[in-house]
């Protein structure tokens, strides 16, 4: 950004350039005018001499030629009669006109003129006369002096005008600028500028500036008073908001805990069914050992004294029953561990876990919980869940997220296909794509409208009937995925189905 002083200097240089250009143009046209005047005067002088030489040429009197030309001011003169030079004074000149159609030419500071010598209307000879341009130079010199004097006077006037403008305009503005800086440095709005301006515009500017300072000072005082009151009010509101935030966090924690309990409660029937079957097998196996295998073994041992006992067959039966008890015991242990993992508090730490194992476990729990309900529809599950995809995560939160997702999927499948004679299907896959683990779940349930899809992650938003959901399921899923620095994408078409895709980074950041 340029200062006013720089702008004045630029405009000053521009005016000087215009002045030089104007003087140059004026000198050019003046020179042309003076040159034409010089040419015209030389031609008239030559014609006058030609008239006086009429008798001299007729009688070919060299003496008369010398008398006539003795006092004339010229450089050279020749009189040509026919093809010969009748008389001359100086060097030969007429030969230069052989290739020139004009009656004059200017060269090397001299002008040569050709004019006919007439007698009674007939040409009796030709006069060639050359003049030096001393007179022209004198005129040009005088003109240069005049233009130079004019230019110097104009330049001096410009300098005086520039100085006057700087004093009259720049000085008051500089004073204003310095006052601004002083106010900013001292942070003092009580400073005023001395009103001693001689130019009306700058005087108005100073008065306006002082009025503005007064206005700002008054308003600053009012603002300071308001700020003090505002600080007290903000302090009170802050305390109130902190209390409200604390209550909100407590309520939120309570709601999340209730949602966790609701989720666990929804799994209870399925878990009871899952535990009941292995327990029945364990009880049946122990009964088989107690009531059949042990008595049978005792009888054979008593007979063994007289008969050969097939110990190998007996041991195989005991081994098979023991293995059945072990398998179902481990099944019960796995289910209990999953329930404990889901019920664990939120103070767990991140660990390396097999993502596929926890997805499989969540699917198992959610599906058996779904099957335990009345009027459930069979779901054709196409799963591709490989092992070995380790992720730094909170395992209980990962399982909880997928249980919430699967619970919504099975609900949507049941609403659409139960009693309709159609096939409910779910595709779930875990793949490694570039630097991500991608979990994709596709169902052909009832789908979602555009409005529902936009609100699917909003807390407490639900399309289920009262008592069937809190509206926190997908909100919690989104929070869990975000906490693991993942991405959750949901696409859905009403009455067609829903696709959920979750991306987790392989390497923890």
Coordinates of C-alpha atoms in Angstrom, one line a residue:
X1 CA 0.0 0.0 0.0
X2 CA 1.4 3.4 -1.1
X3 CA 1.6 6.5 1.1
X4 CA 0.2 9.9 0.1
X5 CA 3.7 11.2 -0.2
X6 CA 4.5 8.5 -2.7
X7 CA 1.4 9.2 -4.6
X8 CA 2.1 12.9 -4.7
X9 CA 5.6 12.2 -6.0
X10 CA 4.2 9.9 -8.6
X11 CA 1.7 12.5 -9.8
X12 CA 4.5 15.1 -9.8
X13 CA 6.7 12.9 -12.0
X14 CA 3.7 12.3 -14.3
X15 CA 3.1 16.1 -14.6
X16 CA 6.8 16.5 -15.4
X17 CA 6.6 13.8 -18.1
X18 CA 3.5 15.4 -19.5
X19 CA 5.3 18.8 -19.5
X20 CA 8.3 17.4 -21.3
X21 CA 6.1 15.7 -23.8
X22 CA 4.0 18.8 -24.4
X23 CA 7.2 20.9 -24.8
X24 CA 8.6 18.4 -27.2
X25 CA 5.4 18.3 -29.3
X26 CA 5.2 22.1 -29.3
X27 CA 8.9 22.4 -30.3
X28 CA 8.3 19.9 -33.1
X29 CA 5.4 21.9 -34.6
X30 CA 7.2 25.2 -34.0
X31 CA 10.2 23.8 -35.8
X32 CA 8.1 22.8 -38.8
X33 CA 6.5 26.2 -38.8
X34 CA 9.9 28.0 -38.7
X35 CA 11.3 25.7 -41.4
X36 CA 8.4 26.4 -43.7
X37 CA 8.8 30.1 -43.1
X38 CA 12.5 29.9 -43.8
X39 CA 11.9 28.0 -47.1
X40 CA 9.2 30.4 -48.2
X41 CA 11.4 33.4 -47.5
X42 CA 14.3 31.8 -49.4
X43 CA 12.2 31.1 -52.4
X44 CA 10.8 34.6 -52.5
X45 CA 14.4 36.0 -52.3
X46 CA 15.4 33.8 -55.2
X47 CA 12.5 34.9 -57.3
X48 CA 13.3 38.5 -56.6
X49 CA 16.9 38.0 -57.7
X50 CA 15.7 36.1 -60.9
X51 CA 13.6 39.2 -61.8
X52 CA 16.6 41.5 -61.4
X53 CA 18.8 39.2 -63.6
X54 CA 16.4 39.3 -66.6
X55 CA 18.4 42.0 -68.5
X56 CA 21.7 40.5 -67.4
X57 CA 20.8 37.1 -68.9
X58 CA 19.4 38.7 -72.1
X59 CA 22.6 40.6 -72.8
X60 CA 24.9 38.1 -71.1
X61 CA 26.7 40.8 -69.2
X62 CA 28.9 39.3 -66.6
X63 CA 29.8 42.7 -65.3
X64 CA 26.1 43.4 -64.5
X65 CA 25.9 39.9 -62.8
X66 CA 28.8 40.8 -60.5
X67 CA 27.3 44.2 -59.7
X68 CA 23.9 42.7 -58.9
X69 CA 25.2 39.9 -56.7
X70 CA 27.9 41.7 -54.9
X71 CA 25.9 42.9 -51.9
X72 CA 23.4 39.9 -51.8
X73 CA 23.5 37.5 -48.8
X74 CA 23.9 34.0 -50.3
X75 CA 26.2 31.1 -50.1
X76 CA 26.5 30.2 -53.9
X77 CA 24.7 31.4 -57.0
X78 CA 24.6 30.1 -60.6
X79 CA 22.8 31.2 -63.7
X80 CA 22.4 28.6 -66.4
X81 CA 21.4 29.6 -69.9
X82 CA 20.6 26.7 -72.1
X83 CA 23.1 24.0 -71.4
X84 CA 25.9 26.2 -70.1
X85 CA 26.6 28.0 -66.9
X86 CA 26.4 31.7 -67.9
X87 CA 27.7 33.0 -64.6
X88 CA 28.3 31.8 -61.1
X89 CA 29.6 32.8 -57.7
X90 CA 30.9 29.8 -55.7
X91 CA 30.8 26.0 -56.5
X92 CA 28.6 24.3 -59.1
X93 CA 25.2 23.6 -57.6
X94 CA 22.7 23.0 -60.4
X95 CA 23.9 19.4 -61.1
X96 CA 22.3 18.3 -57.8
X97 CA 18.8 19.1 -59.2
X98 CA 19.1 16.7 -62.1
X99 CA 17.3 13.9 -60.1
X100 CA 15.1 16.1 -58.0
X101 CA 11.6 17.2 -59.1
X102 CA 11.2 19.7 -56.3
X103 CA 12.5 23.3 -56.8
X104 CA 14.4 23.2 -53.5
X105 CA 16.2 20.8 -51.2
X106 CA 17.7 21.1 -47.7
X107 CA 20.9 19.4 -46.8
X108 CA 23.8 19.9 -44.4
X109 CA 22.5 23.2 -43.0
X110 CA 21.9 24.8 -46.4
X111 CA 18.9 25.2 -48.7
X112 CA 19.3 25.2 -52.5
X113 CA 16.6 26.8 -54.6
X114 CA 15.9 26.5 -58.4
X115 CA 13.8 29.3 -60.0
X116 CA 13.3 30.2 -63.7
X117 CA 14.5 33.6 -65.1
X118 CA 11.6 34.9 -67.3
X119 CA 11.4 37.6 -70.0
X120 CA 8.0 38.4 -71.4
X121 CA 6.6 35.2 -70.1
X122 CA 9.4 33.0 -71.6
X123 CA 12.1 31.2 -69.7
X124 CA 15.5 32.5 -70.8
X125 CA 17.6 30.9 -68.0
X126 CA 17.6 29.2 -64.6
X127 CA 18.8 30.6 -61.3
X128 CA 20.3 28.2 -58.7
X129 CA 21.0 29.9 -55.4
X130 CA 22.0 28.4 -52.0
X131 CA 21.4 30.0 -48.6
X132 CA 22.9 29.0 -45.3
X133 CA 20.3 28.3 -42.5
X134 CA 21.8 30.8 -40.1
X135 CA 18.6 32.6 -39.9
X136 CA 16.7 29.4 -39.3
X137 CA 19.1 28.4 -36.5
X138 CA 18.7 31.8 -35.0
X139 CA 14.9 31.4 -34.9
X140 CA 15.1 27.9 -33.5
X141 CA 17.6 29.0 -30.8
X142 CA 15.3 31.9 -29.8
X143 CA 12.4 29.5 -29.6
X144 CA 14.4 27.0 -27.5
X145 CA 15.3 29.8 -25.1
X146 CA 11.7 30.8 -24.8
X147 CA 10.5 27.2 -24.3
X148 CA 13.3 26.5 -21.7
X149 CA 12.4 29.6 -19.7
X150 CA 8.7 28.5 -19.8
X151 CA 9.6 24.9 -18.7
X152 CA 11.8 26.1 -15.9
X153 CA 9.1 28.5 -14.6
X154 CA 6.5 25.8 -14.9
X155 CA 8.7 23.3 -13.1
X156 CA 9.4 25.7 -10.3
X157 CA 5.7 26.4 -10.0
X158 CA 5.1 22.6 -9.8
X159 CA 7.7 22.3 -7.0
X160 CA 6.1 25.1 -5.1
X161 CA 2.6 23.5 -5.6
X162 CA 3.9 20.1 -4.4
X163 CA 5.4 21.7 -1.3
X164 CA 2.2 23.5 -0.6
X165 CA 0.1 20.4 -1.0
X166 CA 2.5 18.4 1.3
X167 CA 2.3 21.1 4.0
X168 CA -1.5 21.7 3.6
X169 CA -2.6 18.0 3.2
X170 CA 0.0 15.6 4.3
X171 CA 1.0 17.3 7.5
X172 CA -2.6 17.2 9.0
X173 CA -3.0 13.6 7.9
X174 CA 0.3 12.7 9.4
X175 CA -0.8 14.4 12.6
X176 CA -4.0 12.3 12.6
X177 CA -1.9 9.2 12.0
X178 CA 0.4 9.9 14.8
X179 CA -2.5 10.6 17.1
X180 CA -4.0 7.2 16.2
X181 CA -0.8 5.5 17.0
X182 CA -0.5 7.3 20.3
X183 CA -4.1 6.3 21.2
X184 CA -3.4 2.7 20.4
X185 CA 0.0 2.6 22.3
X186 CA -1.4 4.4 25.4
X187 CA -4.9 2.9 25.1
X188 CA -6.2 6.3 26.0
X189 CA -9.4 7.6 24.3
X190 CA -9.1 10.9 26.2
X191 CA -6.4 12.2 23.8
X192 CA -7.5 15.0 21.5
X193 CA -6.0 16.5 18.4
X194 CA -5.2 20.3 18.5
X195 CA -7.6 22.1 16.1
X196 CA -5.3 24.6 14.4
X197 CA -6.0 23.7 10.8
X198 CA -6.1 26.3 8.1
X199 CA -7.8 24.2 5.4
X200 CA -11.5 23.7 5.9
X201 CA -11.5 20.0 4.9
X202 CA -8.7 19.1 7.2
X203 CA -10.4 21.2 10.0
X204 CA -13.6 19.2 9.5
X205 CA -11.6 16.0 9.5
X206 CA -9.9 16.9 12.8
X207 CA -13.2 17.9 14.4
X208 CA -14.9 14.7 13.2
X209 CA -12.0 12.7 14.6
X210 CA -12.2 14.4 18.0
X211 CA -16.0 13.8 18.0
X212 CA -15.4 10.2 17.2
X213 CA -12.9 9.9 20.1
X214 CA -15.4 11.4 22.4
X215 CA -18.1 9.0 21.2
X216 CA -15.8 6.0 21.6
X217 CA -14.7 7.2 25.1
X218 CA -18.3 7.4 26.3
X219 CA -19.2 4.1 24.8
X220 CA -16.0 2.5 26.2
X221 CA -17.1 3.6 29.6
X222 CA -20.5 2.1 29.1
X223 CA -19.1 -1.1 27.7
X224 CA -16.7 -1.4 30.6
X225 CA -19.7 -1.1 33.0
X226 CA -21.6 -3.7 30.9
X227 CA -18.6 -6.0 30.9
X228 CA -18.4 -6.0 34.6
X229 CA -22.1 -6.8 34.9
X230 CA -21.8 -9.4 32.2
X231 CA -18.8 -11.1 33.9
X232 CA -20.9 -11.6 37.0
X233 CA -23.8 -12.9 35.0
X234 CA -21.5 -15.2 33.0
X235 CA -20.0 -16.5 36.2
X236 CA -23.4 -17.3 37.6
X237 CA -24.5 -18.9 34.3
X238 CA -21.3 -20.9 34.1
X239 CA -21.9 -22.3 37.6
X240 CA -25.5 -23.1 36.6
X241 CA -24.4 -24.8 33.4
X242 CA -21.7 -26.8 35.1
X243 CA -24.3 -28.1 37.5
X244 CA -26.6 -28.9 34.6
X245 CA -23.8 -30.6 32.7
X246 CA -22.9 -32.7 35.7
X247 CA -26.6 -33.7 36.0
X248 CA -26.7 -34.4 32.3
X249 CA -23.6 -36.6 32.4
X250 CA -25.1 -38.5 35.3
X251 CA -28.4 -38.9 33.5
X252 CA -26.6 -39.9 30.3
X253 CA -24.5 -42.5 32.2
X254 CA -27.7 -43.8 33.8
X255 CA -29.4 -44.0 30.4
X256 CA -26.5 -45.8 28.8
X257 CA -26.3 -48.2 31.8
X258 CA -30.1 -48.8 31.4
X259 CA -29.6 -49.4 27.7
X260 CA -26.8 -51.9 28.5
X261 CA -29.0 -53.6 31.0
X262 CA -31.9 -53.6 28.4
X263 CA -29.5 -55.1 25.9
X264 CA -28.5 -57.8 28.4
X265 CA -32.1 -58.4 29.3
X266 CA -33.0 -58.8 25.7
X267 CA -30.4 -61.6 25.5
X268 CA -31.5 -63.4 28.6
X269 CA -34.0 -65.7 26.9
X270 CA -31.6 -66.7 24.2
X271 CA -28.7 -67.2 26.7
X272 CA -31.0 -69.3 28.9
X273 CA -31.8 -71.4 25.9
X274 CA -28.1 -71.6 25.0
X275 CA -27.1 -72.7 28.5
X276 CA -30.1 -75.0 29.0
X277 CA -29.2 -77.3 26.1
X278 CA -25.6 -77.9 27.2
X279 CA -26.7 -78.4 30.8
X280 CA -29.3 -81.0 29.6
X281 CA -26.5 -82.8 27.8
X282 CA -24.2 -82.7 30.8
X283 CA -27.0 -83.9 33.2
X284 CA -28.0 -86.6 30.7
X285 CA -24.3 -87.7 30.4
X286 CA -23.8 -87.8 34.1
X287 CA -27.0 -89.8 34.5
X288 CA -25.8 -92.2 31.8
X289 CA -22.6 -92.7 33.7
X290 CA -24.4 -93.1 37.1
X291 CA -27.4 -95.2 36.1
X292 CA -26.0 -97.3 33.2
X293 CA -22.3 -97.3 32.7
X294 CA -21.3 -97.6 36.3
X295 CA -23.7 -100.5 37.2
X296 CA -22.9 -102.2 33.9
X297 CA -19.2 -101.9 34.7
X298 CA -19.8 -103.3 38.2
X299 CA -21.6 -106.3 36.9
X300 CA -18.9 -107.0 34.3
X301 CA -16.2 -106.6 37.0
X302 CA -18.0 -109.2 39.2
X303 CA -18.2 -111.6 36.2
X304 CA -14.7 -110.8 35.2
X305 CA -13.5 -113.3 37.6
X306 CA -15.0 -116.0 35.5
X307 CA -15.4 -114.2 32.1
X308 CA -13.2 -111.9 30.1
X309 CA -14.3 -108.2 30.3
X310 CA -14.1 -105.9 27.2
X311 CA -12.3 -103.0 29.0
X312 CA -11.5 -101.2 25.8
X313 CA -15.2 -100.9 24.9
X314 CA -16.1 -99.7 28.4
X315 CA -13.3 -97.0 28.3
X316 CA -14.5 -95.8 24.9
X317 CA -18.0 -95.2 26.3
X318 CA -16.6 -93.3 29.3
X319 CA -14.3 -91.3 27.0
X320 CA -17.2 -90.3 24.7
X321 CA -19.4 -89.3 27.5
X322 CA -16.6 -87.3 29.2
X323 CA -15.8 -85.5 25.9
X324 CA -19.5 -84.6 25.5
X325 CA -19.5 -83.2 29.1
X326 CA -16.3 -81.2 28.4
X327 CA -17.6 -79.8 25.1
X328 CA -20.9 -78.6 26.6
X329 CA -19.1 -77.3 29.7
X330 CA -16.8 -75.2 27.6
X331 CA -19.9 -74.0 25.6
X332 CA -21.5 -72.8 28.9
X333 CA -18.2 -71.2 29.9
X334 CA -17.9 -69.3 26.6
X335 CA -21.5 -67.9 27.0
X336 CA -20.9 -66.8 30.6
X337 CA -17.6 -65.1 29.6
X338 CA -19.4 -63.2 26.8
X339 CA -22.1 -62.1 29.2
X340 CA -19.5 -61.0 31.7
X341 CA -17.6 -59.2 29.0
X342 CA -20.8 -57.3 28.0
X343 CA -21.6 -56.5 31.6
X344 CA -18.1 -55.2 32.4
X345 CA -17.9 -51.5 33.3
X346 CA -16.4 -48.8 31.0
X347 CA -13.1 -48.6 32.7
X348 CA -11.6 -51.4 30.6
X349 CA -8.4 -50.7 28.5
X350 CA -7.7 -51.3 24.9
X351 CA -6.2 -54.7 24.0
X352 CA -5.3 -56.6 20.9
X353 CA -8.3 -58.8 20.1
X354 CA -9.4 -61.1 17.2
X355 CA -12.1 -59.1 15.5
X356 CA -13.6 -62.1 13.8
X357 CA -14.0 -64.0 17.1
X358 CA -15.9 -61.2 18.7
X359 CA -18.2 -60.6 15.7
X360 CA -18.9 -64.4 15.6
X361 CA -19.7 -64.3 19.3
X362 CA -22.0 -61.3 19.0
X363 CA -23.8 -63.0 16.1
X364 CA -24.2 -66.2 18.1
X365 CA -25.7 -64.3 21.1
X366 CA -27.9 -62.0 19.1
X367 CA -29.3 -64.8 16.9
X368 CA -30.1 -67.2 19.7
X369 CA -31.7 -64.4 21.7
X370 CA -33.8 -63.6 18.6
X371 CA -34.8 -67.3 18.2
X372 CA -35.9 -67.5 21.8
X373 CA -38.7 -65.0 21.1
X374 CA -42.1 -66.0 20.0
X375 CA -43.1 -65.9 16.4
X376 CA -39.5 -65.6 15.1
X377 CA -38.7 -66.2 11.4
X378 CA -35.8 -68.4 10.3
X379 CA -33.0 -66.4 8.8
X380 CA -30.7 -67.7 6.1
X381 CA -27.2 -66.4 7.4
X382 CA -24.4 -66.3 4.9
X383 CA -21.3 -65.4 6.8
X384 CA -17.7 -65.0 5.9
X385 CA -15.9 -64.2 9.2
X386 CA -12.2 -65.3 9.1
X387 CA -9.9 -65.3 12.1
X388 CA -6.6 -63.6 12.5
X389 CA -7.7 -60.0 12.0
X390 CA -6.4 -58.4 15.2
X391 CA -7.5 -55.0 16.3
X392 CA -6.5 -52.7 19.2
X393 CA -10.0 -52.3 20.8
X394 CA -12.3 -52.7 23.7
X395 CA -13.7 -56.2 23.1
X396 CA -16.8 -55.7 25.2
X397 CA -17.7 -52.5 23.3
X398 CA -17.1 -54.2 19.9
X399 CA -19.5 -57.1 20.8
X400 CA -22.0 -54.6 22.2
X401 CA -22.0 -52.6 19.0
X402 CA -22.5 -55.7 16.8
X403 CA -25.2 -57.1 19.1
X404 CA -27.1 -53.7 18.8
X405 CA -26.7 -53.8 15.0
X406 CA -27.8 -57.5 14.7
X407 CA -30.7 -57.0 17.0
X408 CA -32.1 -54.2 14.6
X409 CA -31.4 -56.4 11.6
X410 CA -33.2 -59.4 13.0
X411 CA -36.1 -57.2 14.1
X412 CA -36.4 -55.7 10.5
X413 CA -36.2 -59.2 9.0
X414 CA -38.9 -60.5 11.3
X415 CA -41.3 -57.6 10.6
X416 CA -41.0 -58.1 6.8
X417 CA -40.9 -61.9 6.4
X418 CA -42.7 -63.4 9.4
X419 CA -45.8 -65.2 8.1
X420 CA -45.2 -64.0 4.5
X421 CA -43.7 -67.2 3.2
X422 CA -40.6 -65.2 2.0
X423 CA -37.0 -65.9 2.9
X424 CA -35.2 -63.7 5.3
X425 CA -31.5 -63.5 4.6
X426 CA -28.4 -61.8 6.1
X427 CA -24.9 -61.6 4.6
X428 CA -22.1 -60.7 7.0
X429 CA -18.5 -60.6 5.9
X430 CA -15.1 -59.4 7.3
X431 CA -12.5 -58.5 4.8
X432 CA -9.1 -56.7 4.6
X433 CA -9.2 -53.8 2.1
X434 CA -6.0 -51.7 1.8
X435 CA -5.2 -50.6 5.3
X436 CA -8.7 -51.2 6.7
X437 CA -10.8 -54.1 8.2
X438 CA -14.2 -53.8 6.5
X439 CA -17.3 -55.4 8.1
X440 CA -20.3 -55.5 5.8
X441 CA -23.8 -56.5 6.9
X442 CA -26.6 -56.8 4.2
X443 CA -30.2 -57.8 4.9
X444 CA -33.4 -57.9 3.0
X445 CA -35.5 -56.5 5.8
X446 CA -38.0 -53.6 5.8
X447 CA -35.3 -51.0 5.1
X448 CA -35.6 -47.3 6.1
X449 CA -37.1 -44.2 4.5
X450 CA -34.9 -41.2 3.7
X451 CA -36.1 -39.4 6.8
X452 CA -35.4 -42.4 9.1
X453 CA -31.9 -42.8 7.5
X454 CA -31.0 -39.2 8.3
X455 CA -32.0 -39.7 12.0
X456 CA -30.7 -43.2 12.5
X457 CA -27.8 -42.1 14.8
X458 CA -29.9 -39.5 16.8
X459 CA -30.3 -40.5 20.5
X460 CA -33.8 -41.7 21.5
X461 CA -35.0 -41.8 17.9
X462 CA -36.8 -45.1 17.2
X463 CA -39.5 -46.4 14.8
X464 CA -40.3 -49.4 17.1
X465 CA -43.5 -49.6 19.2
X466 CA -43.3 -48.3 22.8
X467 CA -41.5 -50.8 25.0
X468 CA -39.6 -52.4 22.1
X469 CA -36.6 -50.0 22.0
X470 CA -35.1 -47.0 23.6
X471 CA -33.7 -45.4 20.5
X472 CA -30.1 -45.5 21.8
X473 CA -28.9 -48.6 20.1
X474 CA -27.5 -47.1 16.9
X475 CA -26.4 -44.0 18.7
X476 CA -24.2 -46.2 21.0
X477 CA -22.9 -48.1 18.0
X478 CA -21.9 -44.8 16.3
X479 CA -20.1 -43.7 19.5
X480 CA -18.3 -47.0 19.9
X481 CA -17.1 -47.0 16.2
X482 CA -16.0 -43.3 16.6
X483 CA -14.1 -44.1 19.8
X484 CA -12.2 -46.8 17.8
X485 CA -11.4 -44.2 15.1
X486 CA -13.6 -46.1 12.6
X487 CA -16.1 -45.1 10.1
X488 CA -19.8 -46.2 10.0
X489 CA -21.8 -46.0 6.8
X490 CA -25.5 -46.9 6.5
X491 CA -27.4 -47.1 3.2
X492 CA -31.0 -48.3 3.0
X493 CA -34.0 -48.6 0.7
X494 CA -37.5 -48.8 2.1
X495 CA -39.0 -52.3 1.6
X496 CA -35.8 -53.6 0.0
X497 CA -33.2 -53.8 2.7
X498 CA -30.3 -52.2 4.6
X499 CA -26.5 -52.3 4.2
X500 CA -24.2 -51.4 7.0
X501 CA -20.4 -51.0 6.5
X502 CA -17.9 -50.5 9.2
X503 CA -14.2 -49.6 8.6
X504 CA -11.5 -50.0 11.2
X505 CA -7.9 -49.1 10.7
X506 CA -5.6 -52.1 10.9
X507 CA -2.9 -50.1 12.7
X508 CA -3.8 -48.2 15.8
X509 CA -3.0 -44.5 15.6

